[in-house]
């Protein structure tokens, strides 16, 4: 093995790590987006329930 082969291996490993990190970031972003949507839906359900359960009071 010469120096060029070692450098090529290191570059390939770095690219693989970068690709893995990119996939992990995308997965976390998708999970975060789903979580926000679920929380917003729950908030709206609770707000709607409070308004219909107590029509005299305003929801916060």
Coordinates of N, CA and C in Angstrom, one line a residue:
X1 N 0.8 -1.2 0.0 CA 0.0 0.0 0.0 C 0.9 1.2 0.0
X2 N 0.5 2.1 -0.8 CA 1.2 3.4 -0.8 C 0.4 4.5 -0.2
X3 N 0.9 5.7 -0.1 CA 0.3 6.8 0.5 C -1.1 7.1 -0.1
X4 N -1.1 7.1 -1.4 CA -2.4 7.4 -2.2 C -3.5 6.4 -1.8
X5 N -3.2 5.2 -1.6 CA -4.2 4.2 -1.2 C -4.7 4.5 0.2
X6 N -3.8 4.8 1.1 CA -4.2 5.2 2.5 C -5.1 6.4 2.5
X7 N -4.7 7.4 1.7 CA -5.5 8.6 1.7 C -6.9 8.3 1.1
X8 N -6.9 7.5 0.0 CA -8.2 7.2 -0.6 C -9.1 6.4 0.4
X9 N -8.5 5.6 1.2 CA -9.3 4.9 2.2 C -9.9 5.8 3.3
X10 N -9.0 6.8 3.7 CA -9.5 7.7 4.7 C -10.6 8.6 4.1
X11 N -10.5 9.0 2.9 CA -11.5 9.9 2.2 C -12.8 9.1 2.1
X12 N -12.7 7.8 1.7 CA -13.9 7.0 1.6 C -14.6 6.8 3.0
X13 N -13.8 6.6 4.0 CA -14.3 6.5 5.4 C -15.0 7.8 5.8
X14 N -14.4 8.9 5.5 CA -15.0 10.2 5.9 C -16.3 10.4 5.1
X15 N -16.3 10.1 3.9 CA -17.6 10.2 3.1 C -18.7 9.3 3.7
X16 N -18.3 8.1 4.1 CA -19.3 7.2 4.7 C -19.8 7.8 6.0
X17 N -18.9 8.3 6.8 CA -19.4 8.9 8.1 C -20.3 10.1 7.8
X18 N -19.9 10.9 6.8 CA -20.7 12.1 6.5 C -22.1 11.7 6.0
X19 N -22.2 10.7 5.2 CA -23.5 10.2 4.7 C -24.3 9.6 5.8
X20 N -23.7 8.9 6.7 CA -24.4 8.4 7.9 C -25.0 9.5 8.7
X21 N -24.2 10.5 9.0 CA -24.6 11.6 9.8 C -25.8 12.4 9.1
X22 N -25.7 12.5 7.8 CA -26.8 13.1 7.0 C -28.1 12.4 7.2
X23 N -28.0 11.1 7.1 CA -29.2 10.2 7.2 C -29.8 10.3 8.7
X24 N -28.9 10.4 9.6 CA -29.3 10.5 11.0 C -30.0 11.8 11.3
X25 N -29.4 12.9 10.7 CA -30.0 14.2 10.9 C -31.4 14.3 10.3
X26 N -31.6 13.7 9.1 CA -32.9 13.6 8.4 C -33.9 12.8 9.2
X27 N -33.5 11.7 9.8 CA -34.4 10.9 10.6 C -34.8 11.7 11.9
X28 N -33.9 12.4 12.5 CA -34.2 13.1 13.7 C -35.2 14.3 13.3
X29 N -34.9 15.0 12.2 CA -35.8 16.1 11.8 C -37.2 15.6 11.5
X30 N -37.3 14.4 10.9 CA -38.6 13.9 10.6 C -39.4 13.5 11.9
X31 N -38.6 12.9 12.8 CA -39.3 12.6 14.1 C -39.7 13.8 14.9
X32 N -38.9 14.9 14.8 CA -39.2 16.1 15.5 C -40.5 16.7 14.8
X33 N -40.5 16.7 13.5 CA -41.7 17.2 12.8 C -43.0 16.5 13.2
X34 N -42.9 15.1 13.2 CA -44.0 14.3 13.6 C -44.5 14.7 15.1
X35 N -43.5 14.8 15.9 CA -43.8 15.1 17.3 C -44.5 16.5 17.5
X36 N -44.0 17.5 16.7 CA -44.6 18.8 16.8 C -46.1 18.7 16.3
X37 N -46.3 18.0 15.2 CA -47.7 17.8 14.7 C -48.6 17.1 15.7
X38 N -48.1 16.1 16.4 CA -48.9 15.4 17.4 C -49.2 16.3 18.5
X39 N -48.2 17.1 19.0 CA -48.4 18.0 20.1 C -49.4 19.1 19.7
X40 N -49.3 19.6 18.5 CA -50.3 20.6 18.1 C -51.7 20.1 18.0
X41 N -51.8 18.9 17.5 CA -53.2 18.3 17.4 C -53.8 18.1 18.8
X42 N -53.0 17.6 19.7 CA -53.5 17.4 21.1 C -53.9 18.8 21.7
X43 N -53.1 19.8 21.5 CA -53.4 21.1 22.0 C -54.7 21.6 21.5
X44 N -54.9 21.4 20.2 CA -56.2 21.9 19.6 C -57.3 21.1 20.1
X45 N -57.2 19.8 20.3 CA -58.2 18.9 20.8 C -58.6 19.4 22.2
X46 N -57.6 19.7 23.0 CA -57.9 20.1 24.4 C -58.5 21.5 24.4
X47 N -58.1 22.4 23.6 CA -58.7 23.7 23.5 C -60.1 23.6 23.1
X48 N -60.4 22.8 22.1 CA -61.7 22.6 21.6 C -62.6 22.0 22.6
X49 N -62.1 21.0 23.4 CA -62.9 20.4 24.4 C -63.2 21.4 25.5
X50 N -62.2 22.2 25.9 CA -62.5 23.2 27.0 C -63.5 24.2 26.5
X51 N -63.5 24.6 25.3 CA -64.4 25.6 24.8 C -65.8 25.1 24.8
X52 N -66.0 23.8 24.4 CA -67.3 23.2 24.4 C -67.8 22.8 25.7
X53 N -66.9 22.4 26.6 CA -67.3 22.0 28.0 C -67.6 23.2 28.8
X54 N -67.0 24.3 28.6 CA -67.2 25.6 29.4 C -67.4 26.7 28.4
X55 N -68.6 26.8 27.8 CA -68.8 27.9 26.8 C -68.7 29.3 27.4
X56 N -69.0 29.4 28.7 CA -68.9 30.7 29.3 C -67.5 31.3 29.5
X57 N -66.6 30.3 29.7 CA -65.2 30.8 29.9 C -64.4 30.8 28.6
X58 N -63.5 31.7 28.5 CA -62.6 31.7 27.4 C -61.4 30.8 27.7
X59 N -60.9 30.2 26.7 CA -59.7 29.4 26.9 C -58.4 30.3 26.9
X60 N -57.4 29.9 27.6 CA -56.2 30.7 27.7 C -55.4 30.7 26.5

